[in-house]
Short mmCIF file of C-alpha atoms in Angstrom, two decimals:
data_model
loop_
_atom_site.label_atom_id
_atom_site.label_comp_id
_atom_site.label_asym_id
_atom_site.label_seq_id
_atom_site.Cartn_x
_atom_site.Cartn_y
_atom_site.Cartn_z
CA MET A 19 34.64 11.40 7.95
CA PHE A 20 31.52 9.38 8.66
CA ASP A 21 30.55 5.78 7.98
CA ALA A 22 26.82 6.37 8.21
CA TYR A 23 24.04 8.86 8.75
CA ILE A 24 20.64 8.56 10.37
CA LEU A 25 17.81 10.81 9.25
CA CYS A 26 15.65 11.26 12.35
CA GLY A 27 12.12 12.43 11.65
CA THR A 28 8.37 12.01 11.73
CA PRO A 29 5.89 11.30 8.90
CA ARG A 30 5.17 13.92 6.20
CA THR A 31 8.30 16.00 6.68
CA GLY A 32 9.75 15.50 3.20
CA SER A 33 11.85 12.50 4.17
CA THR A 34 10.97 10.56 1.01
CA LEU A 35 12.05 13.50 -1.14
CA LEU A 36 15.32 13.76 0.77
CA CYS A 37 16.02 10.02 0.80
CA ASP A 38 15.41 9.76 -2.95
CA LEU A 39 17.74 12.68 -3.66
CA LEU A 40 20.50 11.30 -1.45
CA THR A 41 20.19 7.93 -3.18
CA ALA A 42 20.29 9.57 -6.61
CA THR A 43 23.67 11.19 -5.87
CA GLY A 44 25.27 7.74 -6.05
CA ILE A 45 27.66 8.69 -3.22
CA ALA A 46 25.42 8.78 -0.13
CA GLY A 47 23.99 5.30 0.31
CA ARG A 48 20.34 4.33 -0.10
CA PRO A 49 18.50 5.49 3.02
CA ASP A 50 15.17 3.91 3.85
CA SER A 51 13.00 3.00 6.85
CA PHE A 52 14.70 -0.31 7.55
CA PHE A 53 13.55 -0.54 11.17
CA MET A 54 9.78 -0.42 10.78
CA ARG A 55 7.98 -2.60 13.31
CA ASP A 56 6.75 -4.98 10.62
CA VAL A 57 9.49 -5.90 8.17
CA ASP A 58 8.54 -5.34 4.55
CA PRO A 59 7.84 -8.86 3.19
CA VAL A 60 9.48 -7.88 -0.11
CA TRP A 61 12.71 -7.11 1.75
CA ALA A 62 12.44 -10.32 3.76
CA ARG A 63 12.25 -12.35 0.55
CA GLU A 64 14.96 -10.40 -1.28
CA TRP A 65 17.34 -10.62 1.67
CA GLY A 66 16.66 -14.31 2.34
CA LEU A 67 15.91 -13.69 6.01
CA PRO A 68 15.10 -16.56 8.34
CA ALA A 69 11.80 -16.52 10.21
CA PRO A 70 11.57 -13.94 13.01
CA GLY A 71 12.72 -15.52 16.23
CA ALA A 72 15.28 -17.77 14.53
CA ALA A 73 18.67 -17.96 16.23
CA ARG A 74 20.46 -15.76 13.68
CA TYR A 75 17.56 -13.54 12.72
CA ASP A 76 18.82 -10.33 14.38
CA ALA A 77 22.36 -10.67 13.02
CA ASP A 78 21.18 -11.58 9.53
CA TYR A 79 18.68 -8.74 9.54
CA LEU A 80 21.23 -6.12 10.56
CA ALA A 81 23.74 -7.36 7.98
CA ALA A 82 21.08 -7.18 5.26
CA VAL A 83 20.04 -3.68 6.36
CA ILE A 84 23.62 -2.43 6.19
CA ARG A 85 24.12 -3.88 2.71
CA ALA A 86 20.89 -2.30 1.47
CA GLY A 87 21.55 1.06 3.10
CA ARG A 88 25.06 1.27 1.66
CA ASP A 89 24.11 0.18 -1.84
CA ARG A 90 27.77 -0.20 -2.84
CA THR A 91 28.63 3.41 -1.92
CA GLY A 92 30.48 2.64 1.31
CA LEU A 93 28.20 5.02 3.26
CA PHE A 94 25.21 3.67 5.16
CA GLY A 95 21.99 5.70 5.15
CA LEU A 96 18.99 5.17 7.40
CA ARG A 97 15.64 6.93 7.79
CA LEU A 98 14.36 6.50 11.34
CA MET A 99 10.95 7.64 12.55
CA ARG A 100 10.69 8.37 16.26
CA GLU A 101 8.13 5.60 16.73
CA ASN A 102 10.72 3.04 15.55
CA LEU A 103 13.67 4.21 17.68
CA GLU A 104 13.10 1.81 20.57
CA ASP A 105 12.63 -1.18 18.24
CA MET A 106 15.97 -0.45 16.58
CA THR A 107 17.90 0.12 19.81
CA ALA A 108 16.42 -3.05 21.34
CA LEU A 109 17.70 -5.09 18.37
CA LEU A 110 21.12 -3.47 18.64
CA ASP A 111 21.20 -4.15 22.37
CA ARG A 112 20.57 -7.84 21.73
CA LEU A 113 23.49 -7.89 19.27
CA HIS A 114 25.79 -5.65 21.34
CA PRO A 115 24.88 -6.28 24.98
CA GLY A 116 26.52 -4.47 27.85
CA LEU A 117 27.09 -1.13 26.13
CA PRO A 118 26.27 1.97 28.21
CA ASP A 119 23.80 3.80 25.96
CA ASP A 120 22.03 3.95 22.61
CA LYS A 121 24.74 6.02 20.99
CA ALA A 122 27.34 3.37 21.82
CA ARG A 123 25.07 0.64 20.42
CA ILE A 124 24.51 2.63 17.22
CA SER A 125 28.25 3.22 16.86
CA ALA A 126 28.96 -0.49 17.37
CA ALA A 127 26.55 -1.34 14.55
CA PHE A 128 27.17 1.46 12.05
CA GLY A 129 30.47 3.15 12.91
CA ARG A 130 30.82 6.93 12.90
CA VAL A 131 27.33 8.34 12.47
CA LEU A 132 26.08 11.78 11.48
CA PHE A 133 22.62 12.41 12.92
CA LEU A 134 20.21 14.58 10.95
CA HIS A 135 16.97 15.91 12.44
CA LEU A 136 14.31 16.67 9.84
CA ARG A 137 11.29 18.54 11.18
CA ARG A 138 8.38 20.60 9.93
CA GLU A 139 7.61 23.89 11.63
CA ASP A 140 3.97 23.97 10.51
CA LYS A 141 2.68 20.94 12.40
CA LEU A 142 -0.92 21.61 11.37
CA ALA A 143 0.04 21.39 7.69
CA GLN A 144 1.92 18.19 8.53
CA ALA A 145 -1.13 16.71 10.25
CA VAL A 146 -3.41 17.67 7.36
CA SER A 147 -0.98 16.06 4.91
CA LEU A 148 -0.99 12.84 6.94
CA VAL A 149 -4.77 12.67 7.29
CA LYS A 150 -5.27 13.30 3.56
CA ALA A 151 -2.77 10.57 2.68
CA GLU A 152 -4.48 8.11 5.03
CA GLN A 153 -7.94 8.95 3.64
CA THR A 154 -7.10 8.99 -0.06
CA GLY A 155 -4.51 6.20 0.02
CA LEU A 156 -2.13 8.35 -2.04
CA TRP A 157 1.21 9.04 -0.35
CA HIS A 158 3.54 10.22 -3.10
CA ILE A 159 3.35 11.47 -6.68
CA ALA A 160 6.02 12.27 -9.29
CA PRO A 161 6.57 15.82 -10.57
CA ASP A 162 4.57 14.89 -13.68
CA GLY A 163 1.60 13.77 -11.56
CA ARG A 164 2.12 10.01 -11.81
CA GLU A 165 1.31 8.05 -8.68
CA LEU A 166 4.44 6.68 -6.99
CA GLU A 167 3.02 5.24 -3.79
CA ARG A 168 -0.56 4.28 -3.08
CA LEU A 169 -1.41 2.24 0.01
CA ALA A 170 -5.19 2.01 -0.38
CA PRO A 171 -7.83 2.25 -3.11
CA PRO A 172 -8.68 5.81 -4.16
CA ALA A 173 -11.13 7.65 -1.89
CA ALA A 174 -12.21 11.25 -1.57
CA PRO A 175 -10.74 13.28 1.31
CA VAL A 176 -13.27 14.39 3.93
CA TYR A 177 -12.60 17.10 6.49
CA ASP A 178 -12.41 15.50 9.94
CA ARG A 179 -11.47 17.97 12.64
CA ALA A 180 -11.14 15.37 15.40
CA ARG A 181 -8.83 13.20 13.30
CA ILE A 182 -6.64 16.15 12.34
CA ALA A 183 -6.45 17.19 16.01
CA ARG A 184 -5.37 13.68 17.04
CA GLN A 185 -2.66 13.55 14.38
CA LEU A 186 -1.51 17.06 15.26
CA ALA A 187 -1.05 16.09 18.91
CA ALA A 188 0.68 12.83 17.97
CA LEU A 189 3.10 14.50 15.55
CA GLU A 190 3.94 17.23 18.05
CA ALA A 191 4.67 14.59 20.70
CA GLN A 192 6.75 12.42 18.37
CA ASP A 193 8.86 15.33 17.17
CA ALA A 194 9.37 16.67 20.70
CA ALA A 195 10.41 13.19 21.88
CA TRP A 196 13.57 13.37 19.77
CA GLU A 197 14.98 16.19 21.91
CA PRO A 198 15.38 14.40 25.27
CA TRP A 199 16.89 11.43 23.43
CA PHE A 200 19.43 13.66 21.66
CA ALA A 201 20.27 15.33 24.98
CA ARG A 202 20.58 12.04 26.88
CA GLU A 203 22.84 10.53 24.22
CA GLY A 204 24.99 13.64 23.81
CA ILE A 205 23.98 14.04 20.16
CA ALA A 206 24.00 17.42 18.42
CA PRO A 207 22.21 16.65 15.14
CA MET A 208 22.35 18.67 11.96
CA ARG A 209 19.00 20.45 11.81
CA ILE A 210 17.05 20.36 8.56
CA GLY A 211 13.73 22.16 8.10
CA TYR A 212 11.03 20.86 5.81
CA GLU A 213 10.39 24.40 4.65
CA SER A 214 13.98 24.98 3.49
CA LEU A 215 14.17 21.47 2.01
CA SER A 216 10.99 22.07 0.03
CA ALA A 217 12.16 25.47 -1.18
CA ASP A 218 15.62 24.29 -2.32
CA PRO A 219 16.12 20.50 -2.16
CA ALA A 220 19.46 20.61 -3.99
CA ALA A 221 20.97 23.01 -1.45
CA THR A 222 19.95 20.72 1.41
CA VAL A 223 21.53 17.68 -0.27
CA ARG A 224 24.75 19.58 -0.97
CA ARG A 225 24.89 20.67 2.68
CA ILE A 226 24.47 17.08 3.89
CA CYS A 227 27.07 15.72 1.48
CA ALA A 228 29.54 18.38 2.61
CA ALA A 229 28.99 17.44 6.25
CA LEU A 230 29.46 13.77 5.41
CA GLY A 231 32.67 14.51 3.54
CA VAL A 232 31.64 12.65 0.39
CA GLY A 233 32.24 15.49 -2.04
CA GLU A 234 30.00 17.60 -4.24
CA PRO A 235 27.13 15.65 -5.82
CA ASP A 236 26.63 15.83 -9.58
CA PRO A 237 24.07 18.62 -10.20
CA ALA A 238 22.29 16.37 -12.69
CA THR A 239 21.30 14.04 -9.83
CA LEU A 240 19.65 16.79 -7.78
CA ARG A 241 16.26 16.75 -9.46
CA PRO A 242 13.36 15.99 -7.10
CA GLY A 243 11.59 12.75 -7.90
CA VAL A 244 8.48 13.48 -5.84
CA ALA A 245 6.12 16.47 -5.84
CA ARG A 246 4.17 18.15 -3.08
CA LEU A 247 0.63 16.90 -2.53
CA ALA A 248 -0.56 20.07 -0.80
CA ASP A 249 -3.41 21.63 -2.76
CA ARG A 250 -6.52 23.80 -2.41
CA ILE A 251 -8.16 21.21 -0.17
CA SER A 252 -5.16 21.22 2.15
CA ALA A 253 -5.29 25.01 2.41
CA GLU A 254 -9.05 24.97 3.07
CA TRP A 255 -8.70 22.37 5.83
CA ILE A 256 -5.89 24.33 7.50
CA ALA A 257 -7.92 27.56 7.41
CA ARG A 258 -11.06 25.83 8.69
CA PHE A 259 -9.21 24.07 11.52
CA ARG A 260 -7.65 27.33 12.66
CA ALA A 261 -10.99 29.14 12.48
CA GLU A 262 -12.60 26.42 14.62
CA THR A 263 -9.82 26.41 17.21
CA PRO A 264 -10.23 28.81 20.15
CA ALA A 265 -7.44 31.36 20.45
#
C-alpha cells in the first residue's frame, strides 16, 4: 500500500489529461505541479503562505502541498517535471537534513511512494506540440472545443524549424535525465507511454489505481476532460521537419 505517488515527466506528454482523470476518481488525490520554480500566486494566497525566505516558509509550503495533493483522499499525488526535481529535493533536504539520498528525503516527506514515469515516444510530435502551445498561447482544450488553459493572447502558429529543433533537443535531454536519477536512487518506476494513455486513458488510470491499491475507480469518472490539440498543422510541421532533416 502506498501513501503517495509521483508522476515523473516532461511537458506535452499527456500529464494534464492523466492528472485530471486521477483527480476525478475521488480516490487518488489531486496531483499537480506543486514544485514549479515560481509558486503560483493563487496557491500562495489560498494557502496563506508567508513570504519566501521566512523562517517557516519551507515547512508551511510542504504542509500546504501535501494537503492540496491529498484533497481529503488520504493519498498524495504529485506531478513533477524533470526541470523541477532539484528544486524539490533541495527543499526536502532543508527540512530533512542528513539523509543519504533523494529517495530517503522523498520518503521522509511523503511516506511510501509509487513512482510513475510518463514519456512520449515521438519526441518530434512532443516538440511540435510544445512550440505550437507557446506560439498560440493555447495549452489545453475540452473535448467540446472550449478553451481550458490559455497563457497568452491568441496568435497564429508559424513554422519555425530552429525553434522546434531546440525544443526537441531539450525534451530529449530532460526525458533522458530521469534515467540516471532512477538508477542512482534505486527506483524502478511504473512506465506509462503517452501513446497508450492517449489511446485508452481509462485503462491507464485503472492500472495506476490497481498498483496503488486504492480499488477500482468508478467508470463514470473515467471520461477525459481534455482533448488532443494535434491537428493538420501539427502533421504538416512534423512532415516538413523530417523532410528538412538529413538522414
